[in-house]
């Protein structure tokens, strides 16, 4: 089924470039681990298994981590009705619908492709937004599915996850392991390589994430024909983030790149932000409102 949401060439190019450079980085990282740990089979099996799990089970992993569960039309009729209407407008298959039992108001899409996608909202966002604002948010998430950037950001995040795990493992090994000069040197080398890989993937993923959010804002607003719905929702989500306890924010901050609105670390800018500034998103939506209002 061909979606009515048009492909974004700039996003496709950015996704391709990101995957290319992360692929090179992945090979360098794997080669460095092989040299340091002297076990080709072990490294290939571990990294291959982790990549397979991250890609194939990304939706289940994300839902489990965020206390989400698939819901039926009988359980959440309004949520399903809005998504049914949007999928009909977009001419695309309806993803599974999930709700995460979290007070943090947010939403995200996950899954390896349009046929295995899940759109998840938190209980916090359901209590915060009205139906029109929720429609704007869900249109934004459907656009992520149509652009196929969900799978790309999942794969792109994989390398950073592995590097982060390696950093923690080597740190614990250094603290609690036996003292041996050769072992200590290997552990230190792994720590340095993992840190470098994590830092590079961190920057690449955030550059892609910022653009994909702008693309989803634009095409989601065009899909509904009401950019003000999404603008109002973004303002509410941004304002509510300041009232959420830091403990709750920290528990979901690792999923910032997937959320429609950033949680925690909102003051970070530039290379370190997963999302464009709210002002930039609102300016884009204002321009779309003007364009849609012009006579054809």
C-alpha positions as a Markdown table, in Angstrom:
| # | Residue | x | y | z |
|---|---|---|---|---|
| 1 | Unk | 0.0 | 0.0 | 0.0 |
| 2 | Unk | 1.4 | 3.4 | -1.1 |
| 3 | Unk | 1.0 | 6.0 | 1.6 |
| 4 | Unk | -0.3 | 9.5 | 0.7 |
| 5 | Unk | 2.5 | 10.9 | 2.9 |
| 6 | Unk | 5.1 | 11.9 | 0.4 |
| 7 | Unk | 8.7 | 10.7 | 0.9 |
| 8 | Unk | 11.1 | 13.3 | 2.2 |
| 9 | Unk | 14.3 | 13.1 | 0.0 |
| 10 | Unk | 16.4 | 15.1 | 2.5 |
| 11 | Unk | 15.4 | 12.8 | 5.3 |
| 12 | Unk | 16.2 | 9.8 | 3.1 |
| 13 | Unk | 19.6 | 11.2 | 2.3 |
| 14 | Unk | 20.3 | 12.0 | 6.0 |
| 15 | Unk | 19.2 | 8.5 | 7.0 |
| 16 | Unk | 21.5 | 6.9 | 4.4 |
| 17 | Unk | 24.5 | 9.0 | 5.4 |
| 18 | Unk | 23.9 | 8.3 | 9.1 |
| 19 | Unk | 23.6 | 4.5 | 8.5 |
| 20 | Unk | 26.7 | 4.6 | 6.3 |
| 21 | Unk | 28.9 | 6.3 | 8.8 |
| 22 | Unk | 27.5 | 4.3 | 11.7 |
| 23 | Unk | 28.1 | 1.2 | 9.7 |
| 24 | Unk | 31.8 | 2.1 | 9.3 |
| 25 | Unk | 32.0 | 3.0 | 12.9 |
| 26 | Unk | 30.4 | -0.4 | 13.7 |
| 27 | Unk | 33.0 | -2.3 | 11.8 |
| 28 | Unk | 35.8 | -0.3 | 13.4 |
| 29 | Unk | 34.3 | -0.9 | 16.8 |
| 30 | Unk | 33.9 | -4.7 | 16.1 |
| 31 | Unk | 37.5 | -4.9 | 14.8 |
| 32 | Unk | 38.9 | -3.1 | 17.8 |
| 33 | Unk | 37.0 | -5.5 | 20.1 |
| 34 | Unk | 38.4 | -8.5 | 18.2 |
| 35 | Unk | 41.9 | -7.2 | 18.5 |
| 36 | Unk | 41.6 | -6.4 | 22.2 |
| 37 | Unk | 39.6 | -9.5 | 23.2 |
| 38 | Unk | 41.2 | -11.9 | 20.7 |
| 39 | Unk | 38.0 | -13.7 | 19.9 |
| 40 | Unk | 36.3 | -13.2 | 16.5 |
| 41 | Unk | 33.5 | -15.7 | 17.1 |
| 42 | Unk | 32.6 | -14.3 | 20.4 |
| 43 | Unk | 32.4 | -10.7 | 19.2 |
| 44 | Unk | 30.5 | -11.6 | 16.0 |
| 45 | Unk | 27.9 | -13.7 | 17.9 |
| 46 | Unk | 27.4 | -11.1 | 20.6 |
| 47 | Unk | 27.1 | -8.1 | 18.3 |
| 48 | Unk | 25.1 | -10.0 | 15.8 |
| 49 | Unk | 22.6 | -11.2 | 18.4 |
| 50 | Unk | 22.2 | -7.8 | 19.9 |
| 51 | Unk | 21.6 | -6.1 | 16.5 |
| 52 | Unk | 19.1 | -8.8 | 15.5 |
| 53 | Unk | 17.2 | -8.4 | 18.8 |
| 54 | Unk | 17.3 | -4.6 | 18.6 |
| 55 | Unk | 15.9 | -4.6 | 15.1 |
| 56 | Unk | 13.5 | -7.5 | 15.2 |
| 57 | Unk | 12.1 | -6.9 | 18.7 |
| 58 | Unk | 12.4 | -3.1 | 18.9 |
| 59 | Unk | 8.7 | -2.6 | 19.5 |
| 60 | Unk | 8.5 | -5.2 | 22.3 |
| 61 | Unk | 11.7 | -3.9 | 23.9 |
| 62 | Unk | 10.5 | -0.3 | 23.9 |
| 63 | Unk | 7.0 | -1.2 | 25.2 |
| 64 | Unk | 8.4 | -3.3 | 28.0 |
| 65 | Unk | 10.9 | -0.6 | 29.0 |
| 66 | Unk | 8.1 | 2.0 | 29.2 |
| 67 | Unk | 5.4 | -0.1 | 30.7 |
| 68 | Unk | 3.4 | -0.1 | 27.6 |
| 69 | Unk | 0.8 | -2.6 | 26.4 |
| 70 | Unk | -1.3 | -3.1 | 23.3 |
| 71 | Unk | -4.9 | -1.9 | 23.7 |
| 72 | Unk | -8.1 | -2.8 | 21.9 |
| 73 | Unk | -10.8 | -0.5 | 20.5 |
| 74 | Unk | -13.1 | -1.6 | 23.3 |
| 75 | Unk | -10.5 | -0.4 | 25.9 |
| 76 | Unk | -9.7 | 3.0 | 24.2 |
| 77 | Unk | -12.3 | 3.7 | 21.6 |
| 78 | Unk | -11.5 | 7.4 | 21.2 |
| 79 | Unk | -7.8 | 6.7 | 20.6 |
| 80 | Unk | -8.5 | 4.0 | 18.0 |
| 81 | Unk | -11.1 | 6.2 | 16.3 |
| 82 | Unk | -8.6 | 9.0 | 15.8 |
| 83 | Unk | -6.0 | 6.7 | 14.5 |
| 84 | Unk | -8.5 | 5.0 | 12.2 |
| 85 | Unk | -9.4 | 8.4 | 10.7 |
| 86 | Unk | -5.8 | 9.3 | 10.2 |
| 87 | Unk | -4.8 | 6.0 | 8.6 |
| 88 | Unk | -7.7 | 6.4 | 6.2 |
| 89 | Unk | -6.5 | 9.9 | 5.3 |
| 90 | Unk | -2.9 | 8.7 | 4.9 |
| 91 | Unk | -3.9 | 5.5 | 3.0 |
| 92 | Unk | -1.6 | 3.4 | 5.1 |
| 93 | Unk | -2.1 | 0.3 | 7.3 |
| 94 | Unk | -3.1 | 0.9 | 10.8 |
| 95 | Unk | -0.3 | 0.3 | 13.3 |
| 96 | Unk | -0.9 | -1.4 | 16.6 |
| 97 | Unk | -2.1 | 0.9 | 19.4 |
| 98 | Unk | -0.4 | 0.9 | 22.8 |
| 99 | Unk | -0.7 | 2.8 | 26.0 |
| 100 | Unk | 2.1 | 3.2 | 28.5 |
| 101 | Unk | 1.2 | 3.6 | 32.1 |
| 102 | Unk | 3.3 | 6.8 | 32.7 |
| 103 | Unk | 2.5 | 10.2 | 34.1 |
| 104 | Unk | 5.1 | 11.7 | 31.7 |
| 105 | Unk | 2.9 | 13.1 | 28.8 |
| 106 | Unk | 4.4 | 11.8 | 25.5 |
| 107 | Unk | 4.1 | 9.6 | 22.5 |
| 108 | Unk | 6.3 | 7.6 | 20.2 |
| 109 | Unk | 6.2 | 5.2 | 17.3 |
| 110 | Unk | 8.3 | 2.0 | 17.1 |
| 111 | Unk | 8.6 | -1.1 | 14.9 |
| 112 | Unk | 10.8 | -2.3 | 12.0 |
| 113 | Unk | 8.3 | -1.3 | 9.2 |
| 114 | Unk | 4.8 | -0.1 | 8.5 |
| 115 | Unk | 3.3 | -3.6 | 8.8 |
| 116 | Unk | 4.9 | -4.1 | 12.2 |
| 117 | Unk | 4.6 | -0.7 | 13.7 |
| 118 | Unk | 3.2 | 0.4 | 17.1 |
| 119 | Unk | 2.1 | 3.9 | 18.0 |
| 120 | Unk | 2.2 | 4.3 | 21.8 |
| 121 | Unk | 0.8 | 7.2 | 24.0 |
| 122 | Unk | 1.2 | 7.6 | 27.7 |
| 123 | Unk | -1.6 | 7.9 | 30.1 |
| 124 | Unk | -0.1 | 11.3 | 30.9 |
| 125 | Unk | -0.7 | 12.7 | 27.4 |
| 126 | Unk | -4.2 | 11.3 | 27.3 |
| 127 | Unk | -5.1 | 13.3 | 30.3 |
| 128 | Unk | -3.4 | 16.5 | 29.0 |
| 129 | Unk | -4.5 | 16.9 | 25.4 |
| 130 | Unk | -7.9 | 17.3 | 23.9 |
| 131 | Unk | -9.0 | 15.2 | 20.9 |
| 132 | Unk | -7.8 | 17.6 | 18.3 |
| 133 | Unk | -4.4 | 18.0 | 19.9 |
| 134 | Unk | -4.1 | 14.3 | 20.2 |
| 135 | Unk | -4.9 | 13.9 | 16.5 |
| 136 | Unk | -2.0 | 16.2 | 15.7 |
| 137 | Unk | 0.3 | 14.1 | 17.8 |
| 138 | Unk | -0.9 | 10.8 | 16.3 |
| 139 | Unk | -0.5 | 12.3 | 12.8 |
| 140 | Unk | 3.1 | 13.2 | 13.7 |
| 141 | Unk | 3.8 | 9.6 | 14.8 |
| 142 | Unk | 2.1 | 8.1 | 11.7 |
| 143 | Unk | 4.4 | 10.2 | 9.6 |
| 144 | Unk | 7.4 | 8.7 | 11.4 |
| 145 | Unk | 6.1 | 5.3 | 10.3 |
| 146 | Unk | 5.5 | 6.4 | 6.7 |
| 147 | Unk | 9.0 | 7.9 | 6.5 |
| 148 | Unk | 10.4 | 4.6 | 7.8 |
| 149 | Unk | 12.7 | 6.6 | 10.1 |
| 150 | Unk | 11.6 | 4.5 | 13.1 |
| 151 | Unk | 13.6 | 1.5 | 11.9 |
| 152 | Unk | 16.6 | 3.7 | 11.0 |
| 153 | Unk | 16.7 | 5.5 | 14.4 |
| 154 | Unk | 16.4 | 2.1 | 16.1 |
| 155 | Unk | 19.3 | 0.6 | 14.1 |
| 156 | Unk | 21.3 | 3.9 | 14.6 |
| 157 | Unk | 20.7 | 3.7 | 18.3 |
| 158 | Unk | 22.1 | 0.2 | 18.5 |
| 159 | Unk | 25.7 | 1.1 | 18.3 |
| 160 | Unk | 25.4 | 3.7 | 21.0 |
| 161 | Unk | 23.6 | 1.1 | 23.2 |
| 162 | Unk | 26.4 | -1.5 | 22.7 |
| 163 | Unk | 29.1 | 1.1 | 23.3 |
| 164 | Unk | 27.4 | 2.2 | 26.4 |
| 165 | Unk | 27.1 | -1.4 | 27.7 |
| 166 | Unk | 30.8 | -1.9 | 27.0 |
| 167 | Unk | 31.7 | 1.2 | 28.9 |
| 168 | Unk | 29.7 | 0.0 | 31.9 |
| 169 | Unk | 31.1 | -3.5 | 31.7 |
| 170 | Unk | 34.7 | -2.4 | 31.5 |
| 171 | Unk | 34.1 | 0.2 | 34.3 |
| 172 | Unk | 32.8 | -2.6 | 36.6 |
| 173 | Unk | 35.6 | -4.9 | 35.6 |
| 174 | Unk | 38.1 | -2.3 | 36.5 |
| 175 | Unk | 36.5 | -1.6 | 39.8 |
| 176 | Unk | 35.8 | -5.1 | 40.9 |
| 177 | Unk | 38.1 | -7.2 | 38.8 |
| 178 | Unk | 41.4 | -8.7 | 39.8 |
| 179 | Unk | 44.5 | -6.5 | 39.5 |
| 180 | Unk | 46.6 | -7.5 | 36.5 |
| 181 | Unk | 48.7 | -5.1 | 34.4 |
| 182 | Unk | 47.8 | -6.7 | 31.0 |
| 183 | Unk | 44.1 | -7.1 | 31.9 |
| 184 | Unk | 44.0 | -3.5 | 33.1 |
| 185 | Unk | 45.5 | -2.2 | 29.8 |
| 186 | Unk | 43.0 | -4.2 | 27.7 |
| 187 | Unk | 40.1 | -2.9 | 29.9 |
| 188 | Unk | 41.4 | 0.7 | 29.6 |
| 189 | Unk | 41.7 | 0.3 | 25.8 |
| 190 | Unk | 38.2 | -1.0 | 25.5 |
| 191 | Unk | 37.0 | 1.8 | 27.7 |
| 192 | Unk | 38.6 | 4.4 | 25.4 |
| 193 | Unk | 37.3 | 2.8 | 22.2 |
| 194 | Unk | 33.8 | 2.5 | 23.6 |
| 195 | Unk | 33.8 | 6.1 | 24.8 |
| 196 | Unk | 34.9 | 7.3 | 21.4 |
| 197 | Unk | 32.3 | 5.2 | 19.6 |
| 198 | Unk | 29.5 | 6.3 | 22.0 |
| 199 | Unk | 30.4 | 10.0 | 21.5 |
| 200 | Unk | 30.4 | 9.8 | 17.7 |
| 201 | Unk | 27.2 | 7.8 | 17.5 |
| 202 | Unk | 25.6 | 10.2 | 20.1 |
| 203 | Unk | 26.2 | 13.2 | 17.8 |
| 204 | Unk | 25.2 | 11.4 | 14.5 |
| 205 | Unk | 21.9 | 10.1 | 16.0 |
| 206 | Unk | 20.9 | 13.5 | 17.4 |
| 207 | Unk | 21.6 | 15.3 | 14.1 |
| 208 | Unk | 19.2 | 12.8 | 12.4 |
| 209 | Unk | 16.7 | 12.9 | 15.2 |
| 210 | Unk | 16.3 | 16.7 | 15.0 |
| 211 | Unk | 15.6 | 16.7 | 11.3 |
| 212 | Unk | 13.2 | 13.8 | 11.4 |
| 213 | Unk | 11.2 | 15.6 | 14.1 |
| 214 | Unk | 10.8 | 18.6 | 11.8 |
| 215 | Unk | 9.8 | 16.4 | 8.9 |
| 216 | Unk | 7.2 | 14.6 | 11.0 |
| 217 | Unk | 5.9 | 17.9 | 12.3 |
| 218 | Unk | 5.5 | 19.2 | 8.7 |
| 219 | Unk | 3.9 | 16.2 | 7.1 |
| 220 | Unk | 1.7 | 15.4 | 10.1 |
| 221 | Unk | 0.4 | 18.9 | 10.0 |
| 222 | Unk | -0.3 | 18.7 | 6.3 |
| 223 | Unk | -2.1 | 15.4 | 6.8 |
| 224 | Unk | -4.6 | 16.8 | 9.3 |
| 225 | Unk | -4.7 | 20.2 | 7.6 |
| 226 | Unk | -4.6 | 21.8 | 11.0 |
| 227 | Unk | -1.0 | 22.7 | 12.1 |
| 228 | Unk | -2.4 | 24.6 | 15.1 |
| 229 | Unk | -3.5 | 21.3 | 16.6 |
| 230 | Unk | 0.1 | 20.1 | 16.8 |
| 231 | Unk | 1.4 | 23.5 | 17.8 |
| 232 | Unk | -0.9 | 23.6 | 20.8 |
| 233 | Unk | 0.0 | 20.0 | 21.7 |
| 234 | Unk | 3.8 | 20.8 | 21.6 |
| 235 | Unk | 3.3 | 23.9 | 23.8 |
| 236 | Unk | 1.4 | 21.9 | 26.4 |
| 237 | Unk | 3.9 | 19.1 | 26.3 |
| 238 | Unk | 6.8 | 21.5 | 26.8 |
| 239 | Unk | 5.1 | 23.3 | 29.6 |
| 240 | Unk | 4.2 | 20.1 | 31.4 |
| 241 | Unk | 7.7 | 18.8 | 31.3 |
| 242 | Unk | 8.8 | 21.4 | 33.9 |
| 243 | Unk | 6.2 | 20.0 | 36.3 |
| 244 | Unk | 7.2 | 16.4 | 36.1 |
| 245 | Unk | 9.4 | 15.1 | 39.0 |
| 246 | Unk | 13.0 | 14.6 | 38.0 |
| 247 | Unk | 12.9 | 11.0 | 39.1 |
| 248 | Unk | 10.1 | 10.2 | 36.5 |
| 249 | Unk | 12.0 | 12.2 | 33.8 |
| 250 | Unk | 15.2 | 10.3 | 34.4 |
| 251 | Unk | 13.4 | 6.9 | 34.1 |
| 252 | Unk | 12.4 | 7.7 | 30.4 |
| 253 | Unk | 15.1 | 10.0 | 29.3 |
| 254 | Unk | 16.9 | 7.2 | 27.4 |
| 255 | Unk | 14.0 | 7.2 | 24.9 |
| 256 | Unk | 14.2 | 10.9 | 24.1 |
| 257 | Unk | 15.1 | 10.3 | 20.5 |
| 258 | Unk | 11.8 | 8.4 | 20.0 |
| 259 | Unk | 9.5 | 10.8 | 21.8 |
| 260 | Unk | 7.6 | 13.6 | 20.1 |
| 261 | Unk | 8.7 | 16.0 | 22.8 |
| 262 | Unk | 12.0 | 15.9 | 24.8 |
| 263 | Unk | 11.9 | 15.0 | 28.5 |
| 264 | Unk | 14.7 | 16.2 | 30.8 |
| 265 | Unk | 17.8 | 17.9 | 29.4 |
| 266 | Unk | 15.6 | 20.3 | 27.6 |
| 267 | Unk | 18.1 | 23.1 | 28.0 |
| 268 | Unk | 20.7 | 21.4 | 26.0 |
| 269 | Unk | 21.1 | 22.8 | 22.5 |
| 270 | Unk | 23.0 | 22.2 | 19.3 |
| 271 | Unk | 24.8 | 18.9 | 18.9 |
| 272 | Unk | 23.4 | 17.5 | 22.2 |
| 273 | Unk | 19.7 | 17.9 | 21.6 |
| 274 | Unk | 17.5 | 15.1 | 20.2 |
| 275 | Unk | 14.8 | 17.7 | 19.1 |
| 276 | Unk | 14.8 | 21.1 | 17.5 |
| 277 | Unk | 14.0 | 24.0 | 19.7 |
| 278 | Unk | 10.3 | 24.5 | 20.3 |
| 279 | Unk | 10.4 | 28.0 | 18.7 |
| 280 | Unk | 11.7 | 26.5 | 15.5 |
| 281 | Unk | 9.0 | 23.8 | 15.4 |
| 282 | Unk | 6.3 | 26.4 | 16.1 |
| 283 | Unk | 7.7 | 28.7 | 13.4 |
| 284 | Unk | 7.6 | 25.9 | 10.8 |
| 285 | Unk | 4.0 | 25.1 | 11.8 |
| 286 | Unk | 3.0 | 28.8 | 11.5 |
| 287 | Unk | 4.5 | 28.9 | 8.0 |
| 288 | Unk | 2.5 | 25.8 | 7.0 |
| 289 | Unk | -0.7 | 27.4 | 8.4 |
| 290 | Unk | 0.0 | 30.4 | 6.0 |
| 291 | Unk | 0.6 | 28.1 | 3.1 |
| 292 | Unk | -2.5 | 26.1 | 3.6 |
| 293 | Unk | -4.5 | 29.2 | 4.0 |
| 294 | Unk | -3.4 | 30.6 | 0.6 |
| 295 | Unk | -5.9 | 30.3 | -2.3 |
| 296 | Unk | -4.9 | 27.8 | -4.9 |
